[in-house]
CSV table of C-alpha atoms and ligand atoms in Angstrom, one decimal:
chain,number,residue,atom,x,y,z
A,1,MET,CA,0.0,0.0,0.0
A,2,GLY,CA,1.3,3.4,-1.0
A,3,PHE,CA,0.2,6.9,-0.2
A,4,TRP,CA,-2.7,6.5,-2.6
A,5,GLU,CA,-4.2,3.4,-1.0
A,6,THR,CA,-3.6,4.8,2.5
A,7,VAL,CA,-6.0,7.7,2.1
A,8,GLY,CA,-9.3,7.3,4.0
A,9,ASN,CA,-10.5,4.6,6.3
A,10,THR,CA,-9.6,6.8,9.2
A,11,PRO,CA,-10.9,5.9,12.7
A,12,LEU,CA,-14.2,7.3,14.1
A,13,ILE,CA,-13.1,8.4,17.5
A,14,GLU,CA,-15.5,8.8,20.5
A,15,LEU,CA,-14.6,11.9,22.4
A,16,GLY,CA,-15.0,10.1,25.7
A,17,ASN,CA,-14.4,12.9,28.2
A,18,LEU,CA,-16.5,15.4,26.3
A,19,SER,CA,-19.3,12.9,25.8
A,20,ALA,CA,-19.3,12.1,29.5
A,21,GLN,CA,-19.6,15.8,30.4
A,22,ILE,CA,-22.5,16.6,28.1
A,23,GLY,CA,-24.4,13.3,28.3
A,24,ARG,CA,-24.4,12.9,24.6
A,25,ARG,CA,-22.0,11.0,22.4
A,26,ILE,CA,-19.7,13.0,20.1
A,27,LEU,CA,-18.0,10.9,17.4
A,28,ALA,CA,-15.2,12.5,15.4
A,29,LYS,CA,-13.7,11.3,12.1
A,30,ALA,CA,-9.9,11.4,12.6
A,31,GLU,CA,-9.0,12.9,9.2
A,32,PHE,CA,-5.7,14.2,10.6
A,33,LEU,CA,-4.6,10.6,10.4
A,34,ASN,CA,-4.7,10.6,6.6
A,35,PRO,CA,-1.1,10.1,5.1
A,36,GLY,CA,-1.0,13.8,4.1
A,37,GLY,CA,-2.4,14.9,7.4
A,38,SER,CA,-5.8,16.3,6.5
A,39,VAL,CA,-9.3,15.7,5.2
A,40,LYS,CA,-8.1,17.1,1.8
A,41,ASP,CA,-6.2,13.9,1.0
A,42,ARG,CA,-9.6,12.5,-0.1
A,43,ALA,CA,-10.5,15.4,-2.3
A,44,ALA,CA,-7.0,15.5,-3.9
A,45,LYS,CA,-7.1,11.8,-4.6
A,46,GLY,CA,-10.6,12.0,-6.1
A,47,ILE,CA,-9.6,15.0,-8.3
A,48,VAL,CA,-6.4,13.3,-9.6
A,49,ALA,CA,-8.2,10.0,-10.1
A,50,ALA,CA,-11.0,11.7,-12.2
A,51,ALA,CA,-8.4,13.6,-14.3
A,52,GLU,CA,-6.4,10.4,-14.9
A,53,ALA,CA,-9.6,8.5,-15.8
A,54,ALA,CA,-10.6,11.2,-18.3
A,55,GLY,CA,-7.1,11.1,-19.9
A,56,ARG,CA,-6.5,14.8,-18.9
A,57,LEU,CA,-3.3,14.2,-16.9
A,58,PRO,CA,-0.6,12.7,-19.0
A,59,SER,CA,2.4,11.0,-17.3
A,60,GLY,CA,4.9,13.7,-16.2
A,61,GLY,CA,2.1,16.4,-16.3
A,62,THR,CA,1.6,19.2,-13.8
A,63,ILE,CA,-1.1,19.6,-11.2
A,64,VAL,CA,-1.9,23.2,-10.5
A,65,GLU,CA,-4.1,24.5,-7.7
A,66,GLY,CA,-4.9,27.5,-5.6
A,67,THR,CA,-5.3,26.4,-2.0
A,68,ALA,CA,-5.3,27.5,1.6
A,69,GLY,CA,-2.7,24.8,2.2
A,70,ASN,CA,-4.1,21.4,2.9
A,71,THR,CA,-5.2,20.6,-0.6
A,72,GLY,CA,-1.8,21.7,-1.9
A,73,ILE,CA,-0.1,19.5,0.7
A,74,ALA,CA,-2.1,16.5,-0.5
A,75,LEU,CA,-1.6,17.3,-4.2
A,76,ALA,CA,2.1,17.8,-3.7
A,77,LEU,CA,2.5,14.4,-2.1
A,78,ILE,CA,0.3,12.6,-4.6
A,79,ALA,CA,2.3,14.3,-7.4
A,80,ASN,CA,5.5,12.9,-5.9
A,81,GLU,CA,4.2,9.4,-5.7
A,82,ARG,CA,2.6,9.4,-9.2
A,83,GLY,CA,5.3,11.2,-11.0
A,84,TYR,CA,3.7,14.6,-11.7
A,85,ALA,CA,4.9,18.2,-11.1
A,86,CYS,CA,2.9,20.4,-8.8
A,87,THR,CA,2.4,24.1,-8.7
A,88,ILE,CA,0.5,25.7,-5.8
A,89,VAL,CA,-0.7,29.2,-5.3
A,90,VAL,CA,-1.3,30.2,-1.7
A,91,PRO,CA,-2.6,33.5,-0.2
A,92,ASP,CA,-0.2,35.1,2.1
A,93,ASP,CA,-2.5,35.0,5.2
A,94,GLN,CA,-1.9,31.3,5.7
A,95,SER,CA,0.3,29.8,8.4
A,96,SER,CA,4.0,29.6,7.5
A,97,GLU,CA,4.0,26.0,8.5
A,98,LYS,CA,1.8,25.0,5.6
A,99,ILE,CA,3.8,27.1,3.1
A,100,ASP,CA,7.1,25.6,4.4
A,101,LEU,CA,5.7,22.1,4.1
A,102,LEU,CA,4.6,22.7,0.4
A,103,LYS,CA,8.2,23.9,-0.4
A,104,THR,CA,9.7,21.0,1.4
A,105,PHE,CA,7.6,18.5,-0.5
A,106,GLY,CA,8.9,19.9,-3.8
A,107,ALA,CA,6.0,21.9,-5.0
A,108,GLU,CA,6.5,25.2,-6.9
A,109,VAL,CA,4.9,27.6,-4.5
A,110,HIS,CA,3.5,31.1,-5.5
A,111,VAL,CA,2.6,33.1,-2.4
A,112,VAL,CA,0.2,35.9,-3.5
A,113,PRO,CA,-1.5,38.7,-1.6
A,114,ALA,CA,-4.7,37.7,0.2
A,115,VAL,CA,-7.3,39.8,-1.8
A,116,PRO,CA,-11.0,39.3,-2.3
A,117,PHE,CA,-12.3,36.8,-4.8
A,118,THR,CA,-13.5,39.6,-7.1
A,119,ASN,CA,-9.9,40.8,-7.6
A,120,PRO,CA,-8.2,39.0,-10.5
A,121,ALA,CA,-5.1,38.7,-8.3
A,122,ASN,CA,-6.9,36.4,-5.9
A,123,TYR,CA,-5.1,33.0,-5.6
A,124,TYR,CA,-8.0,31.2,-7.3
A,125,HIS,CA,-7.7,33.2,-10.5
A,126,VAL,CA,-3.9,33.1,-10.5
A,127,ALA,CA,-3.9,29.3,-10.3
A,128,ARG,CA,-6.4,29.1,-13.2
A,129,LYS,CA,-4.1,31.4,-15.3
A,130,ILE,CA,-1.0,29.4,-14.5
A,131,ALA,CA,-2.8,26.1,-15.5
A,132,VAL,CA,-3.9,27.6,-18.8
A,133,GLU,CA,-0.3,28.7,-19.5
A,134,THR,CA,1.3,25.4,-18.4
A,135,PRO,CA,1.4,22.6,-21.0
A,136,ASN,CA,0.1,19.1,-19.9
A,137,SER,CA,-1.4,20.5,-16.8
A,138,ILE,CA,-4.7,20.3,-15.0
A,139,TRP,CA,-6.3,22.9,-12.7
A,140,ALA,CA,-7.5,20.9,-9.8
A,141,ASP,CA,-10.2,23.5,-9.1
A,142,GLN,CA,-11.3,22.0,-5.8
A,143,PHE,CA,-14.1,24.6,-5.4
A,144,GLU,CA,-16.0,23.8,-8.6
A,145,ASN,CA,-14.7,20.3,-9.4
A,146,LEU,CA,-17.4,17.8,-8.2
A,147,ALA,CA,-14.8,15.0,-7.9
A,148,ASN,CA,-14.1,16.7,-4.5
A,149,ARG,CA,-17.5,16.1,-3.0
A,150,GLN,CA,-17.9,12.8,-4.8
A,151,ALA,CA,-14.8,11.6,-2.9
A,152,HIS,CA,-16.7,12.3,0.4
A,153,GLU,CA,-20.0,10.9,-0.9
A,154,THR,CA,-18.3,7.6,-1.7
A,155,THR,CA,-15.8,7.3,1.1
A,156,THR,CA,-16.1,9.6,4.2
A,157,GLY,CA,-19.9,9.4,4.4
A,158,PRO,CA,-20.2,5.6,4.0
A,159,GLU,CA,-17.3,5.1,6.4
A,160,ILE,CA,-19.0,7.2,9.1
A,161,TRP,CA,-22.3,5.3,8.6
A,162,GLU,CA,-20.6,1.9,8.8
A,163,GLN,CA,-18.3,2.8,11.7
A,164,SER,CA,-21.2,4.1,13.8
A,165,GLY,CA,-23.5,1.3,12.8
A,166,GLY,CA,-25.8,3.9,11.5
A,167,ALA,CA,-26.5,5.1,15.0
A,168,ILE,CA,-26.1,8.8,14.4
A,169,ASP,CA,-28.7,11.5,15.1
A,170,ALA,CA,-26.9,14.4,13.6
A,171,PHE,CA,-23.8,15.3,11.5
A,172,VAL,CA,-22.2,18.7,12.0
A,173,THR,CA,-19.2,20.2,10.1
A,174,SER,CA,-17.9,23.4,8.5
A,175,ALA,CA,-17.2,24.2,4.9
A,176,GLY,CA,-14.2,25.5,2.9
A,177,THR,CA,-15.0,24.3,-0.6
A,178,GLY,CA,-18.1,22.5,0.9
A,179,GLY,CA,-16.9,19.2,-0.5
A,180,THR,CA,-16.8,17.4,2.9
A,181,VAL,CA,-20.2,18.7,4.3
A,182,ALA,CA,-22.0,18.2,1.0
A,183,GLY,CA,-20.6,14.7,0.2
A,184,VAL,CA,-21.1,13.4,3.7
A,185,ALA,CA,-24.6,14.9,3.9
A,186,ILE,CA,-25.6,13.3,0.6
A,187,ALA,CA,-24.3,9.9,1.7
A,188,LEU,CA,-25.9,10.0,5.2
A,189,LYS,CA,-29.3,11.3,4.0
A,190,ALA,CA,-29.4,8.6,1.4
A,191,ARG,CA,-29.1,6.0,4.2
A,192,ASP,CA,-31.4,7.8,6.7
A,193,ALA,CA,-33.5,10.6,5.4
A,194,ASP,CA,-34.3,11.8,9.0
A,195,MET,CA,-30.7,12.4,9.9
A,196,LEU,CA,-30.1,16.0,10.9
A,197,THR,CA,-27.3,17.6,8.9
A,198,VAL,CA,-25.9,20.9,10.1
A,199,LEU,CA,-23.3,23.3,8.8
A,200,CYS,CA,-21.3,25.1,11.5
A,201,ASP,CA,-19.9,28.3,10.0
A,202,PRO,CA,-17.1,30.6,11.2
A,203,MET,CA,-17.8,34.4,11.4
A,204,GLY,CA,-17.0,36.2,8.2
A,205,SER,CA,-18.6,33.4,6.1
A,206,SER,CA,-21.8,33.8,4.1
A,207,LEU,CA,-23.1,30.2,4.2
A,208,TYR,CA,-24.9,30.7,7.6
A,209,SER,CA,-27.1,33.4,6.2
A,210,TYR,CA,-27.5,31.7,2.9
A,211,LEU,CA,-28.8,28.5,4.4
A,212,ASN,CA,-31.0,30.1,7.1
A,213,PHE,CA,-32.2,33.2,5.2
A,214,GLY,CA,-31.4,32.6,1.5
A,215,GLU,CA,-29.0,35.6,1.3
A,216,LEU,CA,-25.2,35.7,1.0
A,217,ARG,CA,-24.4,38.0,3.8
A,218,PHE,CA,-21.7,37.9,6.4
A,219,GLU,CA,-20.8,39.5,9.8
A,220,GLY,CA,-17.5,39.7,11.6
A,221,GLU,CA,-14.4,37.8,10.7
A,222,SER,CA,-12.4,34.7,11.6
A,223,ASP,CA,-8.7,33.9,11.8
A,224,LEU,CA,-9.4,30.2,11.3
A,225,GLU,CA,-7.9,28.6,8.2
A,226,GLY,CA,-9.4,26.5,5.5
A,227,ILE,CA,-13.1,27.2,6.3
A,228,GLY,CA,-15.6,29.9,5.6
A,229,ILE,CA,-16.6,31.2,2.2
A,230,LYS,CA,-18.6,34.1,0.7
A,231,ARG,CA,-19.9,32.4,-2.4
A,232,ILE,CA,-21.8,29.3,-3.3
A,233,THR,CA,-19.5,26.7,-4.9
A,234,ALA,CA,-20.6,23.8,-7.2
A,235,ASN,CA,-19.5,21.5,-4.4
A,236,PHE,CA,-21.7,23.1,-1.8
A,237,ASP,CA,-24.6,23.9,-4.1
A,238,GLY,CA,-27.8,21.8,-3.5
A,239,ALA,CA,-26.3,19.8,-0.5
A,240,PRO,CA,-29.0,18.4,1.8
A,241,ILE,CA,-28.1,20.5,4.8
A,242,ASP,CA,-31.0,21.2,7.2
A,243,ARG,CA,-29.7,24.3,9.0
A,244,ALA,CA,-26.6,26.3,9.9
A,245,ILE,CA,-25.2,27.6,13.1
A,246,ARG,CA,-22.3,30.1,13.7
A,247,ILE,CA,-19.4,29.6,16.0
A,248,GLU,CA,-17.1,32.4,17.2
A,249,ASP,CA,-13.3,31.9,16.9
A,250,ALA,CA,-12.9,32.2,20.7
A,251,ASP,CA,-15.2,29.2,21.2
A,252,ALA,CA,-13.5,27.2,18.4
A,253,ILE,CA,-10.0,27.9,19.8
A,254,ALA,CA,-11.1,27.1,23.4
A,255,MET,CA,-12.4,23.7,22.1
A,256,THR,CA,-9.2,23.1,20.1
A,257,ARG,CA,-7.2,23.6,23.3
A,258,TRP,CA,-9.7,21.5,25.3
A,259,LEU,CA,-9.3,18.6,22.9
A,260,LEU,CA,-5.6,18.7,23.4
A,261,ASP,CA,-5.7,19.0,27.2
A,262,ARG,CA,-8.6,16.6,27.9
A,263,GLU,CA,-8.8,14.2,25.0
A,264,GLY,CA,-5.1,14.1,23.9
A,265,LEU,CA,-6.1,15.1,20.4
A,266,PHE,CA,-3.8,17.7,18.8
A,267,VAL,CA,-5.9,19.2,16.0
A,268,GLY,CA,-6.3,22.5,14.1
A,269,GLY,CA,-8.9,25.3,14.6
A,270,SER,CA,-11.5,24.0,12.1
A,271,SER,CA,-11.6,20.8,14.1
A,272,GLY,CA,-12.2,22.7,17.3
A,273,LEU,CA,-15.0,24.7,15.6
A,274,ASN,CA,-16.6,21.5,14.3
A,275,VAL,CA,-16.6,19.9,17.8
A,276,ALA,CA,-17.9,23.1,19.3
A,277,GLY,CA,-20.7,23.0,16.7
A,278,ALA,CA,-21.4,19.3,17.4
A,279,VAL,CA,-21.7,20.0,21.1
A,280,ARG,CA,-24.1,22.9,20.5
A,281,ILE,CA,-26.4,20.7,18.4
A,282,ALA,CA,-26.0,17.6,20.7
A,283,LYS,CA,-27.3,19.7,23.6
A,284,GLU,CA,-30.5,20.5,21.6
A,285,LEU,CA,-31.0,16.7,21.2
A,286,PRO,CA,-32.2,14.3,24.0
A,287,GLU,CA,-29.6,12.9,26.4
A,288,GLY,CA,-27.9,9.9,24.9
A,289,SER,CA,-28.0,11.2,21.4
A,290,THR,CA,-25.1,10.8,19.0
A,291,VAL,CA,-23.5,13.5,16.9
A,292,ALA,CA,-20.7,13.0,14.4
A,293,THR,CA,-18.2,15.5,13.1
A,294,ILE,CA,-14.8,15.8,11.4
A,295,LEU,CA,-11.3,16.4,12.8
A,296,CYS,CA,-9.9,18.0,9.6
A,297,ASP,CA,-6.2,18.4,10.3
A,298,GLY,CA,-3.5,18.2,12.9
A,299,GLY,CA,-2.4,21.0,15.3
A,300,GLY,CA,1.2,21.0,14.2
A,301,ARG,CA,0.3,23.1,11.2
A,302,TYR,CA,-0.7,25.9,13.6
A,303,LEU,CA,2.0,25.9,16.2
A,304,SER,CA,2.9,29.5,15.4
A,305,ARG,CA,-0.7,30.6,15.6
A,306,LEU,CA,-3.4,28.8,17.6
A,307,PHE,CA,-0.9,27.3,20.0
A,308,ASN,CA,1.2,30.5,20.3
A,309,ASP,CA,0.3,32.8,23.2
A,310,GLU,CA,1.7,35.9,21.4
A,311,TRP,CA,-0.3,35.3,18.3
A,312,LEU,CA,-3.4,34.7,20.3
A,313,ARG,CA,-2.9,37.9,22.3
A,314,GLU,CA,-2.3,39.9,19.1
A,315,HIS,CA,-5.7,38.6,17.8
A,316,ASN,CA,-7.5,39.3,21.0
A,317,LEU,CA,-7.9,35.6,21.7
A,318,SER,CA,-6.7,34.0,24.9
A,319,ILE,CA,-6.3,30.4,25.7
A,320,ARG,CA,-9.1,29.8,28.1
A,321,ARG,CA,-9.6,26.4,29.7
A,322,ARG,CA,-13.3,26.5,29.3
A,323,SER,CA,-15.7,23.8,30.3
A,324,PRO,CA,-17.6,22.7,27.2
A,325,GLN,CA,-20.7,22.7,29.3
A,326,ARG,CA,-20.9,26.5,29.5
B,401,PMP,N1,-10.5,22.4,7.7
B,401,PMP,C1,-9.3,22.7,7.1
B,401,PMP,C2,-8.1,22.9,8.0
B,401,PMP,C3,-9.2,22.7,5.7
B,401,PMP,O1,-8.0,22.9,5.1
B,401,PMP,C4,-10.4,22.5,4.9
B,401,PMP,C5,-10.3,22.6,3.4
B,401,PMP,N2,-10.3,23.9,2.9
B,401,PMP,C6,-11.6,22.3,5.6
B,401,PMP,C7,-11.6,22.3,7.0
B,401,PMP,C8,-12.9,22.2,4.8
B,401,PMP,O2,-13.1,21.2,3.9
B,401,PMP,P1,-13.9,21.3,2.6
B,401,PMP,O3,-13.0,22.0,1.6
B,401,PMP,O4,-14.2,19.9,2.2
B,401,PMP,O5,-15.1,22.1,2.9
């Protein structure tokens, strides 16, 4: 088994101490245990497999993508194993750990200013342009390429269903491209139409207002990486998501810290936000209910940020050892 075959089939971990505190079971899919260290290994594998099957990626070709980091990390590693070159465009507001990893893995990295999507200098548009100008290349296009959500519909979702024995009352997670939430929601609803599916959105993202009020509006901002978006992507569009909730960074970061201190799970901020969202929904459900969520990536990618007191102070966030019951 190589990198390719090792993607997926991650454990579904019961967060034992948290579940005991709230009287409801929280199950978390340990996506940080994928070989590239994040949930994006699945999307990257799905995108490359689809391009290969369509004959669009010749041997020795180049994979180009604009990414907040984890998709690029997955693509760079897959490119190494399968003999492709890899060019990644990253906005400059991402953690230096992720950019350093991309360079270490041998990808050609273009760090561009973090500007809004409407600006042609946005990393997404720059990546598309590089792909157009590079012979024998594909633009992975994780936002619009449905191979992303199909990877979750055919692997993550069915795995959660089987590993839990179908005994889940709700599934809660956040969205970057929307591939994870949409693909898993499609798979779970197909198996149990009554399953509650919930998006937990960071501040500064428009999906909360889109799902609840039908309008793309946002309030506030978030320093969490890889999640939150102000437009509807093909991967998110039409996903069977029942409702949305919003989680503040302070609560997400407090939960990230709590998971480390009390569960021994060293994960990133989107994982903390997802678990905080899962707890919020679980408390609305009867005691003994089960809620599943996703641990998207590991904490090592954020040592200089979420786990750095100075960075937290600069961003008006402090490490609070907060009881998840409050
Ligand atoms: N968390 C992190 C850390 C991520 O990098 C991503 C991917 N952007 C997500 C969550 C969200 O995943 P998706 O793109 O499937 O919505």
